[in-house]
Structure formats: C-alpha cells, structure tokens
Short mmCIF file of N, CA and C in Angstrom, two decimals:
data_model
loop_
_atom_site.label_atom_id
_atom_site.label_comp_id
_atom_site.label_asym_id
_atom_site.label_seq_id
_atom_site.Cartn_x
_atom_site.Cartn_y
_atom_site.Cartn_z
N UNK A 1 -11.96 -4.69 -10.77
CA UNK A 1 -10.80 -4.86 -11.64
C UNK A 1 -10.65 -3.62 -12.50
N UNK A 2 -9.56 -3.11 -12.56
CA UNK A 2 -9.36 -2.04 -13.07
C UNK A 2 -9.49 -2.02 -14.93
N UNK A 3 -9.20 -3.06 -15.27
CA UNK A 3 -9.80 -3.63 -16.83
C UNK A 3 -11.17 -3.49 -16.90
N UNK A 4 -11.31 -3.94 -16.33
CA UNK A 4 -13.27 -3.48 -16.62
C UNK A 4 -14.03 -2.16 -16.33
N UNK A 5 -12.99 -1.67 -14.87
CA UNK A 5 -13.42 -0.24 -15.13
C UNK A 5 -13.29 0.35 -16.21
N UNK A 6 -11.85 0.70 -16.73
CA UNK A 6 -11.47 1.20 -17.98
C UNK A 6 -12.70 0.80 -19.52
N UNK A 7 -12.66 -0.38 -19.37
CA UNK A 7 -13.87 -0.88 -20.50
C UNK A 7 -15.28 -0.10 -20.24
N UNK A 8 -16.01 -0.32 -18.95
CA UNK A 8 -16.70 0.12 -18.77
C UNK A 8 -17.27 1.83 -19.06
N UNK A 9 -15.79 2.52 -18.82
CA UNK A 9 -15.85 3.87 -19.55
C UNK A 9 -15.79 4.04 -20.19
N UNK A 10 -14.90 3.61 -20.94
CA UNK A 10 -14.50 3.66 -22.69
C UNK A 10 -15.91 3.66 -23.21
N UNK A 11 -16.12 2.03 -22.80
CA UNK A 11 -17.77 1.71 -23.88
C UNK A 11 -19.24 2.40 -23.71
N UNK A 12 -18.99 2.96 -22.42
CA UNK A 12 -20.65 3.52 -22.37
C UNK A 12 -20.39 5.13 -22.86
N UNK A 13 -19.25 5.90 -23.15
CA UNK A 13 -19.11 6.92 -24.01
C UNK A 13 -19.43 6.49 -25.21
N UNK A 14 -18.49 5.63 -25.60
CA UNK A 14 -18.46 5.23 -27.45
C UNK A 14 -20.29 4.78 -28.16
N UNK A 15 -21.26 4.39 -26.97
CA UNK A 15 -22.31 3.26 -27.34
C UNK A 15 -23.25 4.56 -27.27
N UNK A 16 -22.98 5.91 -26.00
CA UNK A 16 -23.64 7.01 -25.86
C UNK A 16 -23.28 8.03 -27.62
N UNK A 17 -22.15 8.30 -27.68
CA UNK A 17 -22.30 8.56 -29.07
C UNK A 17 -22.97 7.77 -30.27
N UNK A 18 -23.05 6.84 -30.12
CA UNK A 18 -23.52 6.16 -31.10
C UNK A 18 -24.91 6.35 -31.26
N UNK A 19 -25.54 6.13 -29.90
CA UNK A 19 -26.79 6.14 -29.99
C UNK A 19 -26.93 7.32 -30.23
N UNK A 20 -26.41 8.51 -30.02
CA UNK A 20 -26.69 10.00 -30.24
C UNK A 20 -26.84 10.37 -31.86
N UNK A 21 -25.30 10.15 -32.07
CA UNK A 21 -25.07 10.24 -33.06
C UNK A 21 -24.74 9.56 -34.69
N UNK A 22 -26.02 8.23 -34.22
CA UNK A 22 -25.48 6.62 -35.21
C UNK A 22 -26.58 6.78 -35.80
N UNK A 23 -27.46 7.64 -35.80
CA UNK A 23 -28.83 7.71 -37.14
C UNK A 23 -29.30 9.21 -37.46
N UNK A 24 -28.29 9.55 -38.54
CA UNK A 24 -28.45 10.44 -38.83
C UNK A 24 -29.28 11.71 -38.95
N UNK A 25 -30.24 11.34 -39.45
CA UNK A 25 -31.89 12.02 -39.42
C UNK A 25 -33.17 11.61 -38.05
N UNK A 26 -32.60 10.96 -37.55
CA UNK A 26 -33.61 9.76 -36.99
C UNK A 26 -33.57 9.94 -35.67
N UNK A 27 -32.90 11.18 -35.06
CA UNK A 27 -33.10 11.61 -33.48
C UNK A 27 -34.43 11.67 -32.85
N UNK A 28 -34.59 11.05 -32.13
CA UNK A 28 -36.12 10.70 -31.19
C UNK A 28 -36.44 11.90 -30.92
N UNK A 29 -35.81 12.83 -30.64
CA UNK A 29 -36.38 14.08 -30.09
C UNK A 29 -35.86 15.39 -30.78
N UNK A 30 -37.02 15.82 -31.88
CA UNK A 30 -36.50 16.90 -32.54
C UNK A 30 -35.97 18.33 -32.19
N UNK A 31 -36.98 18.66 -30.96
CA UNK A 31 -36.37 20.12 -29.90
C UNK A 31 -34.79 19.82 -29.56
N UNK A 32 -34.41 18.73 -29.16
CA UNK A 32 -32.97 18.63 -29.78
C UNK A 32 -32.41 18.81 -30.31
N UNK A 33 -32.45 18.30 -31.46
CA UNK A 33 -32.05 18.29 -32.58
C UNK A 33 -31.54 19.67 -32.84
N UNK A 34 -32.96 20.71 -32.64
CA UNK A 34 -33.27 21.56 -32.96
C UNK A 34 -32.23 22.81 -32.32
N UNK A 35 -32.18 22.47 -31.03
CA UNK A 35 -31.75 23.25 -30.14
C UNK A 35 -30.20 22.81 -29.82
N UNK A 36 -29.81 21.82 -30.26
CA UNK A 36 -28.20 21.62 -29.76
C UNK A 36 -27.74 21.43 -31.02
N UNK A 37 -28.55 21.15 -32.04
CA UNK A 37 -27.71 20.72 -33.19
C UNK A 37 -26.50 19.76 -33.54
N UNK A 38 -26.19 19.07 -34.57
CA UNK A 38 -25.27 18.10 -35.07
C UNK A 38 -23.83 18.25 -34.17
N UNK A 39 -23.43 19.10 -34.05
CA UNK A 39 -22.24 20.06 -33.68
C UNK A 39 -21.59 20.44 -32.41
N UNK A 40 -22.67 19.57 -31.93
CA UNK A 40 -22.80 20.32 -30.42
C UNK A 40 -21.53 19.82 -29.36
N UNK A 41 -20.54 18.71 -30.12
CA UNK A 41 -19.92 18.42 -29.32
C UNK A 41 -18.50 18.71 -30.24
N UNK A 42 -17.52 19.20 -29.53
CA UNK A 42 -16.09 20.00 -30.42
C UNK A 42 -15.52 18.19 -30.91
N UNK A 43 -15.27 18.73 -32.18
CA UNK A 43 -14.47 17.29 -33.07
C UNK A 43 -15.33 16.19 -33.15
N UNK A 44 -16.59 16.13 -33.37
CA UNK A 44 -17.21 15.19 -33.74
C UNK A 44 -16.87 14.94 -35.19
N UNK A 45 -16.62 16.07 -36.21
CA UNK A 45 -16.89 16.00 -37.38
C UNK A 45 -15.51 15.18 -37.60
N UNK A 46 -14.11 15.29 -36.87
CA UNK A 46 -12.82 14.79 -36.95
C UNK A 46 -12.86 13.20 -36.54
N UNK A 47 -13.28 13.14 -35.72
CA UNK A 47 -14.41 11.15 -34.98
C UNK A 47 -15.04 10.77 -36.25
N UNK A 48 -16.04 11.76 -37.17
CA UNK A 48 -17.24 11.01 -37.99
C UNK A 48 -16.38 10.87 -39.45
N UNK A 49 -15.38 11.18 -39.56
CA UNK A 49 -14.52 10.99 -40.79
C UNK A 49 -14.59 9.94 -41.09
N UNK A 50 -14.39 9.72 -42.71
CA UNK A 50 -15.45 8.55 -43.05
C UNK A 50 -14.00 6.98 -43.22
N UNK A 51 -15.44 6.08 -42.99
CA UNK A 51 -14.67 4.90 -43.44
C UNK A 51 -15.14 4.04 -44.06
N UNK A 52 -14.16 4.31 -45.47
CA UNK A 52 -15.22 4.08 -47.14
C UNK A 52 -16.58 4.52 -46.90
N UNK A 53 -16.38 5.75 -46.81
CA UNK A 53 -17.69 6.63 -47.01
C UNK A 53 -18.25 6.75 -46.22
N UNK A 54 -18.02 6.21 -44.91
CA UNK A 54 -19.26 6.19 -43.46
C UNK A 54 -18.99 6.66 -42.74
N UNK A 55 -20.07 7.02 -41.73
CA UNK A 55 -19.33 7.71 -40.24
C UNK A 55 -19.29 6.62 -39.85
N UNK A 56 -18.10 6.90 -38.90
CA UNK A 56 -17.92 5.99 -37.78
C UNK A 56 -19.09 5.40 -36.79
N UNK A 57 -19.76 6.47 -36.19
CA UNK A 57 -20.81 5.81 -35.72
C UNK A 57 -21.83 4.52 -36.58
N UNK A 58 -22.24 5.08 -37.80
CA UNK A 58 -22.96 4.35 -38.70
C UNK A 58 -22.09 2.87 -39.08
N UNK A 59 -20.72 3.13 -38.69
CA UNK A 59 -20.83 1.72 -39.56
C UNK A 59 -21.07 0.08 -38.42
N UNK A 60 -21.32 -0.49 -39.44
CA UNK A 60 -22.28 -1.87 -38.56
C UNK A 60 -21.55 -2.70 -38.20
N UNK A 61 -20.05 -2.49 -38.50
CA UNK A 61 -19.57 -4.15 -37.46
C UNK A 61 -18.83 -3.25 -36.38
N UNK A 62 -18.72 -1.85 -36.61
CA UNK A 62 -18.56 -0.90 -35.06
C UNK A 62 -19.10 -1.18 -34.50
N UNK A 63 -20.83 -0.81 -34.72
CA UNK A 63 -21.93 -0.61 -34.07
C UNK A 63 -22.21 -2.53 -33.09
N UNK A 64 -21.87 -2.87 -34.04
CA UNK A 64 -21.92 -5.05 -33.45
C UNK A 64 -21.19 -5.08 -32.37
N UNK A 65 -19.98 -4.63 -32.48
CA UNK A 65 -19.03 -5.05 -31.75
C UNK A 65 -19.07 -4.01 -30.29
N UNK A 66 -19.04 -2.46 -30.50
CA UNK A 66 -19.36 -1.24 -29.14
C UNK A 66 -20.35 -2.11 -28.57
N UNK A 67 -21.66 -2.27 -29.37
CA UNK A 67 -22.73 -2.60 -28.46
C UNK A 67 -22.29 -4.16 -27.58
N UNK A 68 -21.81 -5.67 -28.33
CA UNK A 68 -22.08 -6.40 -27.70
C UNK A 68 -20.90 -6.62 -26.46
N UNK A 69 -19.95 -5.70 -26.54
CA UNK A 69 -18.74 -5.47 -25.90
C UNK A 69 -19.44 -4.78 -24.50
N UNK A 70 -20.28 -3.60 -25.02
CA UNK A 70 -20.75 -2.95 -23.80
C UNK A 70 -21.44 -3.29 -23.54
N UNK A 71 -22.22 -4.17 -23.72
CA UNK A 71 -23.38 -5.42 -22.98
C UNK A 71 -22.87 -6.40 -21.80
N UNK A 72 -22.18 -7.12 -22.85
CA UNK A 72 -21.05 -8.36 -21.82
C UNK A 72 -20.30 -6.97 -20.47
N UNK A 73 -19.76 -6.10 -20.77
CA UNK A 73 -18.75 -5.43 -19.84
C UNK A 73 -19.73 -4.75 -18.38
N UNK A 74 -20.76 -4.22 -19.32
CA UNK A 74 -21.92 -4.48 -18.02
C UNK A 74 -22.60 -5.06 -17.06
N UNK A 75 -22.58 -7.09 -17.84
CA UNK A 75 -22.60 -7.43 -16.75
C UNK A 75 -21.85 -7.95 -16.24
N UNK A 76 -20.42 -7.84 -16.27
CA UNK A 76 -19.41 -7.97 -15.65
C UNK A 76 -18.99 -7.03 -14.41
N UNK A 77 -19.39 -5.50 -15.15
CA UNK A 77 -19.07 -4.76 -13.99
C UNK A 77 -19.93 -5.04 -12.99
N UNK A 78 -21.80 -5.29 -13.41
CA UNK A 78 -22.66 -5.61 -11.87
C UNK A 78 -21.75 -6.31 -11.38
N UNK A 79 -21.38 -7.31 -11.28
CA UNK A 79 -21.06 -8.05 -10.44
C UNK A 79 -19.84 -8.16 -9.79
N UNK A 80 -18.74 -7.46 -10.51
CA UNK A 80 -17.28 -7.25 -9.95
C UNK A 80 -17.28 -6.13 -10.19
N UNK A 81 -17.42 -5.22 -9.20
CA UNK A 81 -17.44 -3.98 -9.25
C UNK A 81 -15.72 -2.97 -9.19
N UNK A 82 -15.41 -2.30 -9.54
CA UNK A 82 -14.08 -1.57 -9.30
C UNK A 82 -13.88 -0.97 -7.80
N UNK A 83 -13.69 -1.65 -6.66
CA UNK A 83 -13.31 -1.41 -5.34
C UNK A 83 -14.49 -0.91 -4.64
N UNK A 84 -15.40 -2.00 -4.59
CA UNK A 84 -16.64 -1.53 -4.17
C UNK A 84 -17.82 -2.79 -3.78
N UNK A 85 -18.53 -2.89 -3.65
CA UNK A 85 -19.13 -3.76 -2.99
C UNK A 85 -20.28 -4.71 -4.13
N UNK A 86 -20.06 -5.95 -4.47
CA UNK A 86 -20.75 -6.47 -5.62
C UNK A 86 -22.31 -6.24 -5.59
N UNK A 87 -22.63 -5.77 -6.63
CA UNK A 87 -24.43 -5.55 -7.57
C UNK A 87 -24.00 -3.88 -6.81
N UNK A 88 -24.07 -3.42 -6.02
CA UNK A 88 -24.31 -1.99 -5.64
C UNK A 88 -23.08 -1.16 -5.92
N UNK A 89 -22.06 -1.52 -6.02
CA UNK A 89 -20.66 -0.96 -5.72
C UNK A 89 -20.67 -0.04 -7.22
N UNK A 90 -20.56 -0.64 -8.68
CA UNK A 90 -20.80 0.33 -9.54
C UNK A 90 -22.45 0.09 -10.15
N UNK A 91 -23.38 0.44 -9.63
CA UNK A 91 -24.46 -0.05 -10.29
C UNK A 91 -25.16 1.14 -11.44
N UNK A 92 -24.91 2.46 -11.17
CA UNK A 92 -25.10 3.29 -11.94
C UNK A 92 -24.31 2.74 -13.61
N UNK A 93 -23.42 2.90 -13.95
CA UNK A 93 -22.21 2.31 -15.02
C UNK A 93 -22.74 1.03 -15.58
N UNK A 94 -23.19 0.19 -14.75
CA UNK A 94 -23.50 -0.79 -15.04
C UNK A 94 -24.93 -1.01 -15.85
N UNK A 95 -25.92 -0.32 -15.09
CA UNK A 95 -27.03 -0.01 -15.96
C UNK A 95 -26.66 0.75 -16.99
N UNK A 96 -25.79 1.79 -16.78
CA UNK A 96 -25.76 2.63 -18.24
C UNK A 96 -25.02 1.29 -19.42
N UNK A 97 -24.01 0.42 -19.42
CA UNK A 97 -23.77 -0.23 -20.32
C UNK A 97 -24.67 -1.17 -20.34
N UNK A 98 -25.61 -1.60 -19.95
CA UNK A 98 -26.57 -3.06 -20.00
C UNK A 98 -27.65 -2.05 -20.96
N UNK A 99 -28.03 -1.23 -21.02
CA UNK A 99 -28.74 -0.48 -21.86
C UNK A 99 -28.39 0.27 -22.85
N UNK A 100 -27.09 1.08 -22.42
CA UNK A 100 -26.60 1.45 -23.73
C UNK A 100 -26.06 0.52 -24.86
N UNK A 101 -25.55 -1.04 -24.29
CA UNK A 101 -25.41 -2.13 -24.89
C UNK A 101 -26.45 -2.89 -25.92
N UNK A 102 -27.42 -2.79 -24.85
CA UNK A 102 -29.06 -3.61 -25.50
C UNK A 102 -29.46 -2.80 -26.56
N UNK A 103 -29.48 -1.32 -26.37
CA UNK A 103 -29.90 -0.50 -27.42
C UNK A 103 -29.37 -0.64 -28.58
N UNK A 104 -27.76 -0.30 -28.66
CA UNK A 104 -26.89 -0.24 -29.72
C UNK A 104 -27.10 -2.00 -30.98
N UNK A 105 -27.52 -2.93 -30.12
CA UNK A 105 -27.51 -3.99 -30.66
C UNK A 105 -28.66 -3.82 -31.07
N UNK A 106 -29.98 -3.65 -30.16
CA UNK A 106 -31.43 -3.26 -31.33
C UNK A 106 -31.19 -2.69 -32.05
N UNK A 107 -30.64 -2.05 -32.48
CA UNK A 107 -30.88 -1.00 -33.54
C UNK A 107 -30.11 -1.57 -34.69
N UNK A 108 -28.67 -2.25 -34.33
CA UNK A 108 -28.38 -3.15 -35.26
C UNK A 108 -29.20 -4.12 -36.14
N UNK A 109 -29.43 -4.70 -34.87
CA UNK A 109 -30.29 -6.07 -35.99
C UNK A 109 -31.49 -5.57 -36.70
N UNK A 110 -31.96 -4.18 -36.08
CA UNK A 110 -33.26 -3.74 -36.80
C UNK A 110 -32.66 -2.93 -38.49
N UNK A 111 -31.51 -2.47 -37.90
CA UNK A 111 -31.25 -1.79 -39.26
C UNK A 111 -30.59 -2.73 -40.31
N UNK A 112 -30.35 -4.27 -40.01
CA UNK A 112 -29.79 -5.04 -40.66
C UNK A 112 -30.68 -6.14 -41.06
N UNK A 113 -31.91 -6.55 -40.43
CA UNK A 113 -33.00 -7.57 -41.32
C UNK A 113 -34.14 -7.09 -41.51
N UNK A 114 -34.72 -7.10 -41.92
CA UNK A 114 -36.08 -6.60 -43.00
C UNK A 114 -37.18 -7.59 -42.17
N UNK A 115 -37.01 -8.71 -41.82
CA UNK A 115 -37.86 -9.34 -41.07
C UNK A 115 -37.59 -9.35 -39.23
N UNK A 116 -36.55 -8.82 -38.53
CA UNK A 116 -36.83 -8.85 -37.36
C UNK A 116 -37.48 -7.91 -36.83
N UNK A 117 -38.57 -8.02 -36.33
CA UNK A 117 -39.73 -7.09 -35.24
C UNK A 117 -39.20 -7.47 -33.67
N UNK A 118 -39.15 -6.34 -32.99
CA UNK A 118 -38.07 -6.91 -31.36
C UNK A 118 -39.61 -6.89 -31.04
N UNK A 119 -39.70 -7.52 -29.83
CA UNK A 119 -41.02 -7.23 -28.94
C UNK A 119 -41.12 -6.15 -28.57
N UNK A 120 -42.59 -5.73 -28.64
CA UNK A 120 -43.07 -4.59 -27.99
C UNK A 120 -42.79 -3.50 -27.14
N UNK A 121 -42.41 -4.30 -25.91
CA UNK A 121 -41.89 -3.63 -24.92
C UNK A 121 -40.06 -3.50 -25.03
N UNK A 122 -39.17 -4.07 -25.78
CA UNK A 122 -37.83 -3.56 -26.15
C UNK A 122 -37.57 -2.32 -27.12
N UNK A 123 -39.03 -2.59 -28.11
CA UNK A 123 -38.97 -1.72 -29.08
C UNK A 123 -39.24 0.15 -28.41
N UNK A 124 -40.18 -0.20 -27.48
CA UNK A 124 -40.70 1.04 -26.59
C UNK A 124 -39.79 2.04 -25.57
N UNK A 125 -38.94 0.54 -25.19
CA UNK A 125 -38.17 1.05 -23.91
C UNK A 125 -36.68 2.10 -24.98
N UNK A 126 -36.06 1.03 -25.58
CA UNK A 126 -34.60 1.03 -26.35
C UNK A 126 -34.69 1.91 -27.31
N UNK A 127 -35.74 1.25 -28.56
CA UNK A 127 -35.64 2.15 -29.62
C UNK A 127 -35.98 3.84 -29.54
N UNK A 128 -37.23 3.61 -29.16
CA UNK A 128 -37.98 5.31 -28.88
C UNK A 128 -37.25 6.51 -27.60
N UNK A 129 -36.31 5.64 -26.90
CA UNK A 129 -35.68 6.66 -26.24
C UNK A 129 -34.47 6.17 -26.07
N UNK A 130 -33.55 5.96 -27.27
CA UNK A 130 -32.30 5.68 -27.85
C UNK A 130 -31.67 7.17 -27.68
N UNK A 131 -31.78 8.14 -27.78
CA UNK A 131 -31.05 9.82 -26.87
C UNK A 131 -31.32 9.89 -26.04
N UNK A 132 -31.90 9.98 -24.88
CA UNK A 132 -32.00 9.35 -23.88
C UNK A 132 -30.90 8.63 -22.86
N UNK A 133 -30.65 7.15 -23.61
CA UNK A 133 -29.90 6.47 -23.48
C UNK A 133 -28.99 6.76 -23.64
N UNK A 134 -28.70 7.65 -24.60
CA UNK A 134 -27.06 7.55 -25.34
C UNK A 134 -26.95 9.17 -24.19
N UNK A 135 -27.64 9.48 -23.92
CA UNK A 135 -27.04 10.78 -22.45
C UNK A 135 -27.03 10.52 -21.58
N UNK A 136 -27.62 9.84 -20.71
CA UNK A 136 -26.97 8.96 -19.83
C UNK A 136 -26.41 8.08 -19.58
N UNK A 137 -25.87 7.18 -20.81
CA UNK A 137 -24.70 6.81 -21.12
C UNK A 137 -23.07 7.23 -21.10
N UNK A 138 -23.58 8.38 -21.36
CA UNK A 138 -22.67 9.70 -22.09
C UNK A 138 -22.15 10.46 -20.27
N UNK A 139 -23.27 10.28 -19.45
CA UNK A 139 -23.26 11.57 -18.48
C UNK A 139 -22.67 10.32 -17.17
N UNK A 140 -22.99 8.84 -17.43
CA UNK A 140 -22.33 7.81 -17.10
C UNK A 140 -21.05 7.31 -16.42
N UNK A 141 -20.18 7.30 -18.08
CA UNK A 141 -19.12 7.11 -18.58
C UNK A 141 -18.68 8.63 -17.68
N UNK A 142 -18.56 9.55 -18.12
CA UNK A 142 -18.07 10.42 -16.94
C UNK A 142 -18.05 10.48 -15.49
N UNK A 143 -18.87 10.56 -14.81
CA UNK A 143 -19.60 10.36 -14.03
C UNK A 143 -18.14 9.48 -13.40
N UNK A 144 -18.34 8.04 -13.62
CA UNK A 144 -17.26 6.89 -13.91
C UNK A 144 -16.35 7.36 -13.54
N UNK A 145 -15.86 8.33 -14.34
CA UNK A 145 -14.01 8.39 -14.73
C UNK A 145 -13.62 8.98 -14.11
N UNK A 146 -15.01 9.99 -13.22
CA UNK A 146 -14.70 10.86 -11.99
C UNK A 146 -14.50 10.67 -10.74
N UNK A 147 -15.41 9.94 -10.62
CA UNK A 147 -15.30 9.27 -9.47
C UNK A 147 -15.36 8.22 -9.19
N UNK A 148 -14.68 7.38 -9.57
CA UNK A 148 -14.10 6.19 -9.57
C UNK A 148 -14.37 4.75 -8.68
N UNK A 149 -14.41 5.15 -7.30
CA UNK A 149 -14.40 4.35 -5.91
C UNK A 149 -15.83 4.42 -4.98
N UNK A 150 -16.38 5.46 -5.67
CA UNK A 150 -17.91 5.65 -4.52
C UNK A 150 -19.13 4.90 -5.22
N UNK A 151 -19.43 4.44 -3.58
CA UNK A 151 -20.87 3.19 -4.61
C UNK A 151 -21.90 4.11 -4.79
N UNK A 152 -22.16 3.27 -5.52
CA UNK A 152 -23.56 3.55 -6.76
C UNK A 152 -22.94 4.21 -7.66
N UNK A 153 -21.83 4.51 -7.95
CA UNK A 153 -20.94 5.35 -8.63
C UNK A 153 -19.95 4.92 -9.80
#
C-alpha cells in the first residue's frame, strides 16, 4: 500500500534523526561526534528551531508519537509490503522502523520515569547503539524512497 510506504519513509528518517540527534551530549560514539560534528547535515539548525525552547528532536510527545507511529508502521509494512512479496518484499524498512521505533520509545520512557530499568538485553541492544540505529534508519528511509519495488528493499 502506497500509505504505508510513504509512512514507512517519512518515519524511519524522522526516528533516524532523532535518535542521532534527540540527546544532545549523549552520542554513543564520541569519534563521531568528533569527526562529523553537530552540523553535519545542511538545515538541521532550521528543523531544531525551538518549540518553547526545545529542539524538535528533544521534545517528548514528538519523540512518543515518531517512535510509536514508526513501530506500529513497521509492522505493518512486514507484512504488507509495497508491491512485493509479504515478510521479504520490504524487509530491510521494516527492520529499520521496528528498531528505530523500539529505540525512540526506550529512550522515552527512560528519559521520562526515574523508576523504569528496560531489561538487560533492550538496554544493550537499543540504548548503547541508538547512532547506529538512527544511520541505518537514516540510510533506510532512503534506500526506500529509491528504490521502491525491489525485495528486500
């Protein structure tokens, strides 16, 4: 369905910035940081313009809503794929939003209760390689918009 393709791109860009660029100081990988810097992508700073004072990425009923949008749209796309054959037809896209989804929402509820601890192994996979995620999310969502019709694609 061509609605879900469209979703599907939209959201695993928007959930890839986020995760990139939704914790300010707090990039998993500092040689990054280091080496591409804040900047690295033209008009971020025109995107991060504030709302009542926030970036866009940072704020939390964005961050609620990108993530649980690109969760649900993920597994929608496994399974109804955009002109292609169901679970394999878009399965790349699909993993990128089922993770870029899961992530964006850990990080929510972690940055929003004082008492939730995720398990072990979510905290390992999601949190600690949240850039990561948000670049192949990012490399995804393109990927996607390019080529549209080829499985695994």
């Amino acid at each position: 369905m061509a609605q879900f393709y469209c979703l599907s791109v939209m959201l695993s860009l928007l959930c890839g910035l986020i995760l990139i660029y939704g914790h300010d100081d707090e990039l998993a990988d500092e040689a990054f940081e280091d080496s591409a810097g804040k900047k690295a992508i033209p008009g971020v700073s025109k995107i991060q313009e504030g709302i009542a004072g926030e970036s866009l990425f940072t704020n939390e009923l964005f961050r609620l809503v990108c993530g649980a949008l690109c969760f649900v749209t993920g597994l929608v796309v496994f399974f109804a794929p955009y002109r292609g054959v169901a679970v394999f037809g878009d399965l790349i896209p699909a993993l990128a939003c089922l993770f870029a989804g899961a992530a964006v929402l850990l990080g929510y509820f972690e940055d929003r209760s004082d008492d939730f601890i995720p398990p072990e192994i979510l905290d390992v996979i999601l949190t600690n390689n949240r850039l990561y995620i948000g670049i192949a999310a990012l490399f995804a969502g393109v990927l996607h918009f390019v080529l549209p019709g080829v499985p695994l694609i």
